[in-house]
XYZ file of C-alpha atoms in Angstrom:
766
model
C -15.603 13.584 -11.766
C -18.731 15.588 -10.978
C -19.618 19.275 -10.819
C -17.780 21.628 -8.452
C -19.612 22.758 -5.335
C -21.303 26.119 -5.479
C -19.318 27.261 -2.418
C -15.570 27.156 -1.931
C -15.359 24.994 1.179
C -12.209 22.914 1.447
C -11.875 20.032 3.918
C -8.535 19.322 5.645
C -7.283 15.761 5.244
C -4.144 14.036 3.930
C -2.842 12.390 0.784
C -2.618 8.596 1.168
C -0.200 7.782 -1.653
C 3.106 7.622 0.243
C 4.765 7.714 3.640
C 4.739 11.518 3.895
C 0.922 11.801 4.099
C 1.102 15.499 3.245
C -1.715 17.593 4.609
C -4.121 18.614 1.857
C -7.340 20.578 1.446
C -10.038 18.868 -0.586
C -13.084 20.283 -2.347
C -16.065 18.055 -3.112
C -18.649 18.277 -5.854
C -22.286 19.127 -5.118
C -23.115 15.462 -4.498
C -20.564 15.333 -1.691
C -19.048 12.158 -3.139
C -16.465 13.268 -5.713
C -13.140 14.971 -4.929
C -12.774 17.675 -7.558
C -9.920 19.841 -6.245
C -6.901 19.133 -4.063
C -4.346 21.627 -2.825
C -1.711 21.721 -0.101
C -2.787 22.594 3.431
C -0.619 25.460 4.675
C -1.938 24.885 8.203
C -0.354 21.435 8.366
C 2.519 21.779 10.856
C 5.069 19.858 8.784
C 4.126 19.715 5.089
C 3.086 23.413 5.232
C 1.233 23.410 1.934
C 3.625 21.126 0.062
C 2.333 18.313 -2.157
C 3.611 16.489 -5.200
C 1.527 15.813 -8.307
C 0.099 12.558 -6.941
C -2.156 14.152 -4.319
C -4.393 15.506 -7.078
C -5.352 11.945 -8.028
C -6.856 10.699 -4.746
C -10.391 10.698 -6.153
C -9.369 7.616 -8.128
C -8.929 5.859 -4.778
C -12.130 7.220 -3.281
C -14.362 6.349 -6.222
C -12.850 3.233 -7.693
C -15.216 1.030 -9.680
C -14.249 -1.999 -7.574
C -15.313 -0.540 -4.225
C -17.048 -3.097 -2.001
C -20.512 -2.254 -0.649
C -21.700 -5.397 1.155
C -20.186 -8.334 3.047
C -19.497 -11.231 0.681
C -19.490 -14.985 1.285
C -17.946 -17.472 -1.110
C -20.290 -20.047 -2.586
C -19.240 -23.637 -3.258
C -18.846 -22.823 -6.963
C -16.292 -20.108 -6.139
C -18.543 -17.111 -6.758
C -19.567 -14.639 -4.044
C -22.964 -13.796 -2.602
C -23.947 -10.735 -0.583
C -24.925 -11.284 3.045
C -25.978 -8.920 5.841
C -23.590 -7.723 8.515
C -25.101 -9.754 11.364
C -24.656 -12.936 9.364
C -21.149 -11.977 8.307
C -19.970 -11.215 11.843
C -21.531 -14.386 13.245
C -20.071 -16.641 10.565
C -16.616 -15.034 10.579
C -16.411 -15.299 14.376
C -17.696 -18.849 14.150
C -15.186 -19.827 11.488
C -12.225 -18.527 13.473
C -13.561 -20.057 16.688
C -13.732 -23.443 14.969
C -10.069 -23.189 13.963
C -9.171 -22.211 17.533
C -11.046 -25.174 19.010
C -9.611 -27.727 16.600
C -6.035 -26.508 16.159
C -5.400 -23.621 18.570
C -5.581 -19.869 18.131
C -1.881 -19.735 17.268
C -2.744 -21.397 13.955
C -4.584 -18.225 12.908
C -2.303 -15.577 11.403
C -2.980 -11.846 11.096
C -1.608 -9.864 8.150
C -1.836 -6.132 7.504
C -3.494 -3.552 9.683
C -3.238 -0.552 7.414
C -1.543 0.971 4.405
C -0.204 4.470 3.874
C -2.000 6.733 6.340
C -4.512 3.969 7.084
C -3.555 2.722 10.542
C -6.259 3.788 12.988
C -8.620 0.908 12.262
C -5.900 -1.704 12.430
C -5.079 -0.641 15.982
C -8.370 -2.215 17.085
C -7.535 -5.619 15.656
C -5.514 -6.385 18.780
C -8.685 -7.105 20.723
C -9.844 -9.679 18.168
C -6.417 -11.280 18.090
C -6.424 -11.459 21.881
C -9.854 -13.084 21.937
C -8.828 -15.747 19.436
C -5.352 -16.379 20.847
C -3.658 -15.319 17.615
C 0.108 -15.253 18.134
C 1.717 -14.511 14.768
C 1.394 -11.499 12.518
C 3.104 -9.677 9.678
C 2.658 -6.779 7.277
C 4.443 -5.045 4.407
C 7.114 -3.611 6.717
C 8.425 -7.147 7.183
C 9.450 -7.372 3.530
C 11.183 -3.995 3.668
C 12.203 -2.645 7.052
C 12.919 -5.493 9.472
C 16.662 -5.425 8.800
C 16.688 -1.721 9.561
C 14.604 -2.213 12.713
C 16.886 -4.999 13.959
C 20.163 -3.186 13.404
C 18.849 0.164 14.646
C 17.552 -1.352 17.864
C 20.814 -3.192 18.502
C 23.089 -0.230 17.709
C 21.108 2.890 18.618
C 18.111 1.709 20.608
C 15.508 3.062 18.186
C 14.646 4.236 14.683
C 16.815 6.915 13.062
C 16.025 9.912 10.904
C 18.078 12.778 9.501
C 17.733 16.527 9.949
C 17.773 17.284 6.240
C 16.543 20.829 6.726
C 19.779 21.755 8.524
C 22.433 19.218 7.508
C 25.634 20.164 5.690
C 25.869 16.801 3.905
C 22.931 14.655 2.821
C 23.542 11.031 1.842
C 20.754 9.260 -0.064
C 21.244 5.506 -0.517
C 18.905 3.380 -2.643
C 16.274 6.100 -2.715
C 14.823 8.650 -5.130
C 13.035 11.203 -2.909
C 12.080 13.290 -5.928
C 9.542 10.626 -6.876
C 8.943 8.713 -3.641
C 9.376 11.354 -0.914
C 10.406 9.471 2.262
C 10.852 12.784 4.028
C 8.633 15.815 4.378
C 8.706 18.351 1.512
C 11.223 16.145 -0.274
C 11.556 18.034 -3.546
C 11.993 21.373 -1.805
C 14.582 19.957 0.585
C 16.565 18.140 -2.120
C 16.582 21.214 -4.340
C 17.685 23.477 -1.478
C 20.636 21.230 -0.611
C 21.616 20.948 -4.258
C 21.586 24.707 -4.811
C 23.518 25.654 -1.667
C 27.222 26.134 -2.362
C 28.165 25.195 1.210
C 26.123 21.971 1.317
C 26.745 18.607 -0.359
C 24.270 16.083 -1.735
C 25.645 12.538 -2.148
C 23.442 9.986 -3.939
C 24.261 6.288 -4.251
C 22.132 4.789 -7.011
C 22.891 2.634 -10.071
C 20.542 4.832 -12.063
C 20.848 8.538 -12.780
C 17.558 9.228 -11.021
C 15.921 12.633 -10.700
C 17.539 12.964 -7.261
C 20.923 11.814 -8.582
C 20.720 14.532 -11.249
C 20.702 17.081 -8.411
C 23.653 15.476 -6.615
C 27.060 17.041 -6.083
C 28.459 13.502 -5.901
C 26.685 10.640 -7.651
C 27.997 7.176 -6.806
C 26.592 5.021 -9.664
C 27.207 1.612 -8.106
C 26.760 -1.553 -10.091
C 23.453 -3.182 -9.092
C 23.803 -5.144 -5.869
C 27.255 -3.797 -4.967
C 26.255 -0.942 -2.651
C 27.774 -2.721 0.333
C 31.260 -2.717 -1.192
C 30.969 0.964 -2.074
C 29.952 1.850 1.492
C 32.828 -0.247 2.865
C 35.256 1.571 0.572
C 33.945 4.933 1.760
C 34.139 4.001 5.461
C 37.483 2.252 5.044
C 39.024 5.280 3.386
C 37.836 7.516 6.227
C 39.303 5.303 8.958
C 42.561 4.641 7.117
C 43.197 8.299 6.328
C 42.479 9.975 9.654
C 39.008 11.207 8.646
C 37.059 9.331 11.324
C 36.055 11.122 14.538
C 37.863 8.650 16.780
C 37.574 10.795 19.923
C 33.788 10.955 19.530
C 33.599 7.195 18.883
C 35.631 6.426 22.019
C 33.499 8.761 24.138
C 30.061 7.793 22.854
C 30.149 4.177 21.691
C 30.998 0.706 22.926
C 32.121 -2.405 21.060
C 33.916 -0.384 18.380
C 37.147 -2.371 18.315
C 36.169 -5.096 15.837
C 34.481 -2.841 13.287
C 37.273 -0.254 13.383
C 39.838 -2.990 12.810
C 37.818 -4.314 9.874
C 37.633 -0.839 8.344
C 41.392 -0.361 8.863
C 42.024 -3.603 6.959
C 39.454 -3.040 4.201
C 40.832 -3.207 0.653
C 39.392 0.165 -0.270
C 40.530 0.246 -3.888
C 39.367 -3.313 -4.595
C 35.988 -2.651 -2.994
C 35.549 0.593 -4.950
C 36.498 -1.131 -8.208
C 34.108 -4.032 -7.588
C 31.264 -1.585 -7.042
C 32.191 0.310 -10.204
C 33.145 3.558 -8.457
C 36.246 5.583 -9.285
C 38.436 6.251 -6.235
C 38.218 9.976 -6.926
C 34.518 9.894 -6.048
C 35.163 7.809 -2.927
C 37.710 10.380 -1.732
C 35.415 13.312 -2.492
C 32.535 11.734 -0.572
C 34.759 10.745 2.370
C 36.234 14.237 2.659
C 32.766 15.804 2.525
C 31.610 13.568 5.388
C 34.727 14.281 7.431
C 34.278 18.043 7.073
C 31.212 18.242 9.332
C 29.173 16.582 12.031
C 25.942 17.744 10.389
C 25.140 14.721 8.233
C 21.742 13.354 7.210
C 21.486 9.808 5.847
C 18.428 8.260 4.213
C 18.184 4.703 2.945
C 15.281 2.889 1.349
C 14.194 -0.073 -0.699
C 16.963 0.217 -3.280
C 19.246 -1.457 -0.760
C 16.686 -2.884 1.683
C 15.361 -5.190 -1.027
C 18.710 -6.176 -2.519
C 21.598 -8.532 -1.672
C 23.369 -7.808 1.645
C 20.440 -5.615 2.688
C 20.845 -6.019 6.445
C 24.584 -5.391 6.297
C 24.009 -2.305 4.129
C 21.721 -0.876 6.794
C 24.295 -1.481 9.521
C 26.987 0.218 7.440
C 24.687 3.136 6.623
C 24.526 3.898 10.342
C 28.324 4.006 10.348
C 28.209 6.677 7.631
C 26.930 9.108 10.256
C 28.469 7.503 13.352
C 32.089 7.387 12.130
C 32.094 11.223 11.705
C 30.165 11.639 15.015
C 26.947 13.035 13.523
C 24.401 11.924 16.089
C 22.151 13.792 18.509
C 23.285 17.183 17.229
C 21.653 19.901 15.165
C 21.771 19.014 11.481
C 22.679 15.418 12.277
C 20.902 12.134 12.925
C 18.324 11.550 15.646
C 16.079 8.918 17.151
C 12.424 9.757 16.769
C 9.587 9.648 19.288
C 5.891 9.644 18.501
C 2.550 8.291 19.632
C 3.104 4.802 18.230
C 6.608 4.023 19.400
C 5.947 4.862 23.051
C 4.476 1.366 23.326
C 7.450 -0.434 21.776
C 9.644 -2.683 23.857
C 13.002 -4.144 22.944
C 11.833 -4.587 19.383
C 13.823 -7.668 18.475
C 12.380 -10.082 20.994
C 15.929 -11.153 21.917
C 16.551 -12.400 25.450
C 20.266 -11.626 25.440
C 23.304 -10.398 23.528
C 26.467 -12.343 24.308
C 29.943 -10.898 24.905
C 30.905 -11.201 21.246
C 27.830 -9.274 20.112
C 25.564 -12.094 18.906
C 21.842 -12.167 19.585
C 20.581 -15.137 21.583
C 17.089 -16.372 22.386
C 15.244 -14.555 19.621
C 11.673 -15.459 18.702
C 11.005 -17.553 15.609
C 8.135 -18.727 13.429
C 6.565 -22.124 14.221
C 7.414 -24.051 11.046
C 10.523 -22.595 9.410
C 12.177 -21.041 12.453
C 12.512 -17.637 10.764
C 13.411 -14.703 13.009
C 10.582 -12.487 14.224
C 11.492 -8.790 14.409
C 9.312 -6.113 16.061
C 6.634 -8.784 16.376
C 6.563 -9.349 12.599
C 7.386 -12.626 10.896
C 9.150 -12.449 7.503
C 6.715 -12.204 4.604
C 8.721 -14.626 2.473
C 8.245 -17.400 5.031
C 4.421 -17.163 5.058
C 3.726 -19.664 2.227
C 6.073 -22.195 3.818
C 4.331 -21.705 7.179
C 1.032 -22.659 5.487
C 1.984 -25.306 2.929
C 4.361 -27.390 5.029
C 3.249 -30.777 6.279
C 3.719 -29.698 9.884
C 1.417 -29.819 12.924
C 1.994 -26.126 13.654
C 1.253 -24.830 10.155
C -1.163 -21.928 9.829
C -4.748 -22.955 9.131
C -6.451 -19.574 8.822
C -5.690 -15.902 8.196
C -7.270 -12.532 8.788
C -5.976 -10.031 6.207
C -6.796 -6.388 6.848
C -6.178 -3.435 4.519
C -3.462 -5.321 2.659
C -3.039 -7.260 -0.560
C -0.303 -9.864 0.003
C -1.351 -11.986 -2.988
C -0.166 -9.110 -5.160
C 2.368 -7.181 -3.085
C 4.583 -9.967 -1.716
C 7.231 -11.944 -3.567
C 6.113 -14.878 -5.700
C 2.383 -14.264 -6.143
C 1.910 -17.760 -7.561
C 3.130 -19.340 -4.343
C 0.984 -17.024 -2.217
C -2.138 -17.905 -4.184
C -1.330 -21.568 -3.656
C -0.873 -20.973 0.072
C -4.066 -18.958 0.503
C -6.089 -21.561 -1.341
C -4.694 -24.203 1.039
C -5.986 -22.386 4.135
C -9.063 -23.707 5.906
C -10.392 -20.191 6.417
C -9.465 -16.800 4.941
C -11.150 -13.488 5.787
C -10.248 -10.186 4.115
C -11.155 -6.697 5.296
C -10.697 -4.102 2.565
C -12.137 -1.184 0.640
C -11.959 -2.793 -2.808
C -12.001 -6.194 -4.472
C -8.274 -6.895 -4.296
C -6.393 -9.886 -5.630
C -6.269 -11.264 -2.081
C -9.980 -10.644 -1.505
C -10.721 -12.701 -4.612
C -9.279 -15.721 -2.759
C -11.174 -15.191 0.500
C -13.999 -17.143 2.115
C -15.475 -13.899 3.490
C -14.882 -10.277 2.491
C -15.818 -7.474 4.908
C -16.150 -4.093 3.134
C -14.478 -1.135 4.848
C -15.301 2.528 4.477
C -12.615 4.503 2.655
C -9.988 6.654 4.345
C -12.038 9.738 3.515
C -15.274 8.298 4.919
C -14.023 7.617 8.455
C -11.603 8.881 11.065
C -8.037 8.009 10.115
C -4.520 8.896 11.184
C -0.873 8.856 10.235
C 0.802 6.844 12.979
C 4.480 6.888 12.067
C 5.868 10.356 11.335
C 9.645 10.527 11.849
C 10.315 14.182 12.536
C 12.764 15.786 14.964
C 12.928 17.831 17.138
C 9.221 18.511 16.673
C 7.025 15.541 15.840
C 3.405 15.722 14.784
C 0.217 13.729 14.677
C -2.659 14.146 12.255
C -6.112 12.789 13.061
C -8.253 13.194 9.962
C -12.007 13.613 10.128
C -14.340 11.985 7.604
C -15.456 14.342 4.852
C -17.605 12.005 2.743
C -20.539 9.877 3.863
C -19.584 6.176 4.038
C -20.759 4.063 1.153
C -23.903 2.192 2.186
C -23.079 -1.317 3.306
C -19.578 -0.499 4.558
C -18.252 -0.223 8.108
C -15.136 1.310 9.605
C -12.684 -1.290 10.904
C -13.050 -0.354 14.607
C -16.738 -1.222 14.421
C -16.016 -4.520 12.670
C -13.495 -5.512 15.342
C -15.836 -4.447 18.135
C -18.668 -6.577 16.749
C -16.348 -9.558 16.393
C -15.204 -9.209 20.022
C -18.831 -9.108 21.112
C -19.741 -12.129 19.002
C -16.844 -13.988 20.638
C -18.396 -13.279 24.054
C -15.404 -11.652 25.714
C -17.342 -9.364 28.068
C -20.589 -9.922 29.901
C -23.527 -7.538 29.552
C -23.023 -4.534 31.807
C -19.372 -5.287 32.557
C -18.259 -1.955 31.090
C -21.202 0.197 32.179
C -19.238 1.996 34.905
C -16.637 3.141 32.395
C -19.287 4.266 29.904
C -20.994 6.295 32.616
C -17.695 7.864 33.675
C -16.923 8.889 30.090
C -20.099 10.950 29.967
C -18.667 13.210 32.700
C -15.496 14.046 30.781
C -11.933 12.871 30.341
C -10.761 13.590 33.889
C -13.494 11.459 35.431
C -12.964 8.754 32.827
C -9.216 8.648 33.505
C -9.733 7.945 37.195
C -12.389 5.337 36.458
C -10.156 3.620 33.896
C -7.261 3.374 36.346
C -9.533 1.777 38.927
C -11.086 -0.580 36.362
C -7.717 -1.830 35.121
C -6.623 -2.602 38.680
C -9.810 -4.489 39.532
C -10.307 -6.224 36.190
C -7.076 -7.261 34.368
C -9.140 -8.198 31.330
C -9.630 -4.473 30.633
C -5.943 -4.001 29.800
C -5.882 -7.045 27.513
C -8.773 -5.643 25.470
C -8.049 -1.943 25.877
C -8.685 -0.855 22.238
C -12.137 -2.439 22.280
C -12.930 -1.115 25.770
C -11.979 2.442 24.815
C -13.979 2.278 21.607
C -17.157 1.111 23.344
C -16.889 3.233 26.522
C -15.030 6.463 25.749
C -15.820 6.423 22.038
C -19.548 7.256 22.173
C -18.871 10.315 24.339
C -16.437 11.903 21.879
C -17.702 14.776 19.709
C -18.435 14.609 15.989
C -18.708 10.817 15.917
C -15.010 10.404 16.744
C -15.405 7.032 18.490
C -12.638 5.529 16.341
C -10.200 8.032 17.878
C -10.800 6.686 21.398
C -7.789 4.368 21.156
C -5.516 7.416 20.883
C -6.382 8.338 24.468
C -4.251 5.496 25.788
C -1.300 6.465 23.583
C -1.550 10.104 24.674
C -1.578 9.020 28.314
C 1.549 6.908 27.825
C 3.416 9.648 25.990
C 2.525 12.147 28.720
C 3.938 9.766 31.335
C 7.065 8.743 29.389
C 8.077 12.196 28.128
C 6.083 14.956 29.848
C 8.708 17.665 29.300
C 8.625 17.177 25.522
C 4.830 17.231 25.447
C 4.721 20.440 27.485
C 7.445 21.967 25.305
C 5.063 21.583 22.357
C 2.534 23.798 24.157
C 0.359 21.219 25.912
C -0.370 21.967 29.565
C -0.938 19.816 32.614
C 0.580 17.209 34.871
C 0.064 13.442 34.882
C -3.349 12.401 33.608
C -4.392 15.949 32.776
C -1.424 16.366 30.419
C -2.407 13.246 28.485
C -6.034 14.336 28.403
C -5.127 17.788 27.132
C -2.941 16.302 24.401
C -5.753 13.965 23.363
C -8.245 16.842 23.299
C -5.866 18.912 21.174
C -5.568 16.066 18.657
C -9.358 15.918 18.392
C -9.541 19.686 17.879
C -6.782 19.995 15.227
C -8.142 19.058 11.794
C -4.845 19.885 10.053
C -2.685 18.074 12.598
C -0.496 19.444 15.378
C 2.896 19.211 17.038
C 2.567 16.674 19.860
C 6.068 16.962 21.339
C 9.218 18.992 21.045
C 12.558 17.472 21.979
C 15.841 19.254 22.548
C 18.841 18.534 20.343
C 21.200 16.218 22.192
C 18.810 15.435 25.035
C 18.527 12.092 26.806
C 15.952 10.780 24.333
C 18.830 10.055 21.941
C 20.655 7.707 24.311
C 18.304 4.793 24.783
C 20.635 2.043 25.911
C 20.987 1.758 29.681
C 24.652 2.824 29.560
C 23.784 5.909 27.442
C 26.124 4.688 24.720
C 25.805 3.534 21.118
C 26.686 -0.135 20.651
C 28.724 -0.726 17.485
C 29.335 -4.435 18.105
C 27.109 -6.714 16.025
C 28.812 -10.075 15.673
C 26.514 -11.190 12.886
C 27.257 -8.118 10.777
C 31.015 -8.251 11.402
C 30.971 -11.827 10.131
C 29.170 -10.561 7.023
C 31.881 -7.932 6.538
C 34.537 -10.648 6.568
C 32.525 -12.495 3.903
C 32.729 -9.476 1.563
C 36.352 -10.368 0.811
C 34.998 -13.166 -1.409
C 33.291 -10.607 -3.719
C 30.210 -12.779 -4.196
C 26.912 -11.674 -5.729
C 23.953 -13.738 -6.927
C 25.214 -15.090 -10.213
C 24.094 -13.720 -13.539
C 24.007 -16.474 -16.154
C 23.651 -16.680 -19.906
C 20.041 -17.662 -19.274
C 19.399 -14.608 -17.070
C 22.024 -11.959 -17.900
C 20.040 -8.850 -16.871
C 19.179 -7.417 -13.464
C 15.557 -6.339 -13.081
C 14.440 -3.767 -10.541
C 10.940 -5.129 -9.924
C 9.016 -2.122 -8.722
C 10.238 1.444 -9.209
C 8.419 4.593 -8.088
C 7.761 6.936 -11.009
C 5.885 10.174 -11.584
C 2.556 8.356 -12.002
C 2.958 5.248 -9.926
C 2.379 4.909 -6.195
C 1.139 2.268 -3.809
C -1.715 0.021 -4.910
C -4.501 1.621 -2.872
C -5.287 3.433 -6.138
C -6.371 0.601 -8.398
C -7.881 2.578 -11.282
C -5.204 2.832 -14.040
C -6.838 5.985 -15.411
C -5.095 7.980 -12.682
C -1.756 7.561 -14.484
C -1.550 10.568 -16.756
C 1.512 9.450 -18.691
C 2.196 8.155 -22.191
C 3.650 4.835 -21.064
C 3.218 4.506 -17.288
C 3.589 0.721 -17.427
C 6.662 0.477 -19.648
C 9.851 -1.433 -18.896
C 12.909 0.826 -18.917
C 15.803 -0.638 -20.924
C 19.201 0.839 -21.745
C 19.432 1.628 -25.498
C 22.523 -0.546 -25.999
C 20.832 -3.588 -24.436
C 17.760 -3.029 -26.585
C 19.897 -2.724 -29.723
C 21.663 -6.013 -28.994
C 18.299 -7.734 -28.709
C 16.742 -6.019 -31.713
C 14.132 -4.185 -29.621
C 13.102 -0.683 -30.615
C 11.472 2.151 -28.660
C 7.831 1.243 -27.892
C 8.518 -2.302 -29.023
C 7.192 -5.334 -27.202
C 9.239 -8.036 -25.571
C 8.904 -10.998 -23.255
C 10.395 -10.402 -19.815
C 11.438 -13.752 -18.346
C 12.679 -14.717 -14.873
C 13.094 -18.115 -13.259
C 9.590 -17.667 -11.792
C 7.553 -16.415 -14.729
C 7.132 -14.493 -17.961
C 5.303 -11.297 -18.922
C 4.895 -9.273 -22.070
C 6.167 -5.713 -21.676
C 6.226 -2.433 -23.559
C 9.813 -1.185 -23.812
C 10.932 2.388 -23.222
C 14.584 3.263 -23.830
C 16.327 5.045 -20.960
C 20.058 5.802 -20.998
C 19.956 6.806 -17.317
C 20.087 3.093 -16.529
C 23.327 1.148 -16.499
C 23.827 -1.392 -19.239
C 22.535 -4.765 -18.130
C 19.839 -3.193 -15.927
C 16.100 -2.996 -16.572
C 13.286 -1.549 -14.435
C 9.547 -2.094 -14.017
C 7.244 0.415 -12.272
C 5.556 -0.542 -9.023
C 1.833 -0.395 -8.318
C 0.743 -2.088 -11.540
C -0.589 -5.448 -12.651
C -3.853 -5.000 -10.750
C -7.128 -6.478 -11.957
C -9.682 -3.695 -12.487
C -13.037 -3.366 -14.300
C -12.739 -1.966 -17.831
C -15.340 0.155 -19.624
C -17.486 -2.955 -20.107
C -17.297 -3.850 -16.433
C -15.063 -6.845 -17.160
C -11.929 -7.410 -15.082
C -8.743 -6.576 -16.937
C -5.097 -6.396 -15.861
C -3.192 -3.191 -16.568
C 0.577 -3.456 -16.702
C 2.838 -6.120 -15.272
C 2.471 -7.428 -11.730
C 6.116 -7.492 -10.575
C 5.572 -10.312 -8.097
C 4.524 -12.710 -10.821
C 8.247 -12.577 -11.682
C 9.886 -12.632 -8.234
C 10.831 -15.749 -6.295
C 10.614 -16.583 -2.582
C 14.105 -18.052 -2.473
C 15.856 -14.859 -3.580
C 15.954 -13.208 -0.187
C 18.063 -11.883 2.643
C 19.424 -14.766 4.740
C 18.712 -12.968 8.015
C 15.122 -11.756 7.674
C 13.854 -13.045 4.355
C 13.660 -9.603 2.737
C 13.084 -10.252 -0.983
C 15.574 -9.069 -3.580
C 13.066 -7.077 -5.627
C 15.859 -4.764 -6.785
C 18.036 -7.638 -7.989
C 15.876 -10.060 -9.983
C 17.857 -11.959 -12.594
C 16.056 -11.840 -15.924
C 16.269 -11.859 -19.701
C 14.427 -10.125 -22.535
C 13.169 -11.781 -25.695
C 12.203 -9.651 -28.657
C 8.720 -10.194 -30.070
């Protein structure tokens, strides 16, 4: 990995291997290209020096052998040739313009925009999409979080997060924070709750995970039955006087139907169907009823399983039925730089009297619901392959790898190959890039300005703008520059049209702010292309080459207008435009991140509906609750008797931005976990090989016995199955790609969320 530097300089940045984006300090070797030491950054306002073991491996991302160093164009024989940037920009703009002329800009789809901690560049894509008339987009959140976004917006008015530092009871559903974080300083927080005699940790997970081992109450549900367990828990509370009815009456509307359903729930039958002894249900219910300081966290274990959207709705009731909302130690809605620009979220035009959404937006071919502006990932192949006049003809994929990361990779490859035009922006030669017509090479997250856009902290929330610490690889560009050049090639602005703004920026932020207000009033086009305009006018005036941060100025201005008291409470001074400017300047001057706002517990930010109430009535979800009485799950058959969890976070697996398998310092990082009794029945021994078969495909796996699983359950790690150069420079696949085994049709009926945690499968001994 290179020799250590002769000095001891450490550069502040962040780990990019999960949601938490912990602040870290990084030391480079004497070439300035290799990361040789990583440690926690104690100056980071939230992570405060905390990291898990994965942060030490980020050099494998930075110096992967499949990094791209020149724009590539596909030849007729399928191979790629290097081209210069001017040619690449001209031909990419020309290719998309041709699709727009012949079919309309709405036939061009955008996918991606950033991975973990890699969002700043994607923010500039909006100007390109505007210029081309692109209407539809999606990203990885749409195969995970759209059900949560939809229900949260309808019920609460925004995204929810728990105060786990101060809660009395923590409820973790379908999540293993010990390995996958999901909250700041996860291992410290989980251990603290577990050790405290006056606090209770409740974990709902089929597997005895590392987090479940810490739990006071482990609810080991049968795979796919979480929803019945949650209904049993809530039903017991309502039926036995443990619900905070006074709080519900005072703070919610539309509660009648759901309370009646919980009163009538067959608690014992639901508990039995989920495999949970009533003693545990009672213990958990009494713990929840004992306090209004409850933190709830859910994740992919239920969000990518049957009844996922209903599970999310019921998880909100876990903290709402006891009245744990907007109070210290309870649940809160979060505010940050990104969500100040969000609207209604769902795109619905109305909710009728019975609580059903009407007038929602849909995709052009399949009519799938669009949530938070994102179309369901599982509908994308159908939107391309259908014989339909409105099918997608082209795609721009940025900092994403849908051919590998979305359900049914075979179908996605077929769809991408059917496109007229496919352009990929990425750091490395991904599985999706291999299918592209043009590949535009991006600088890495440590070679450019980057940011973490979606922290969910309360009452203090933070923002971390990270400076580049390594020179960009020759031949690469940062995404804001790519998007700016594409806008210019598309001829959006005339020469000199933005000169006044550029001149104003040279006199400082106050002068620029006034000039920008005047420009937006006189030229509406400015607002439509604001990211590009800021990058080209304000950007060059920013210190230390921080042009890519110019787009944050607009977000700071909006936050200062929408919530000035919270911004000032965090120590930022000023009124109106000056407050936004001071916040923006502080972000530029804080290499380890900073607190951008401080809210008060129970303040008005928690009550986002116009009537300052929580709306419990969701007709669609109440209908789903009635359906639970039929006790139906996707059927296991003799052909596929096992349930596969296709993608599990382990000690040495993370997201796929790290493609080099050498980073996994583990004996068997790619092994399939199998319960010993299942292996014995099949004649498979520890470290034996077997064929893993689903209705979509087959893969050979290395078996590792694990009695923490339930019988009939098996689990593959996530982040594997990538094609990467071996020692000879030849591409080789390491581990199993889970989405070669998943199927598009196994999905949530509301938003198409794939059932990655409930894939029916079988094992065949080799």
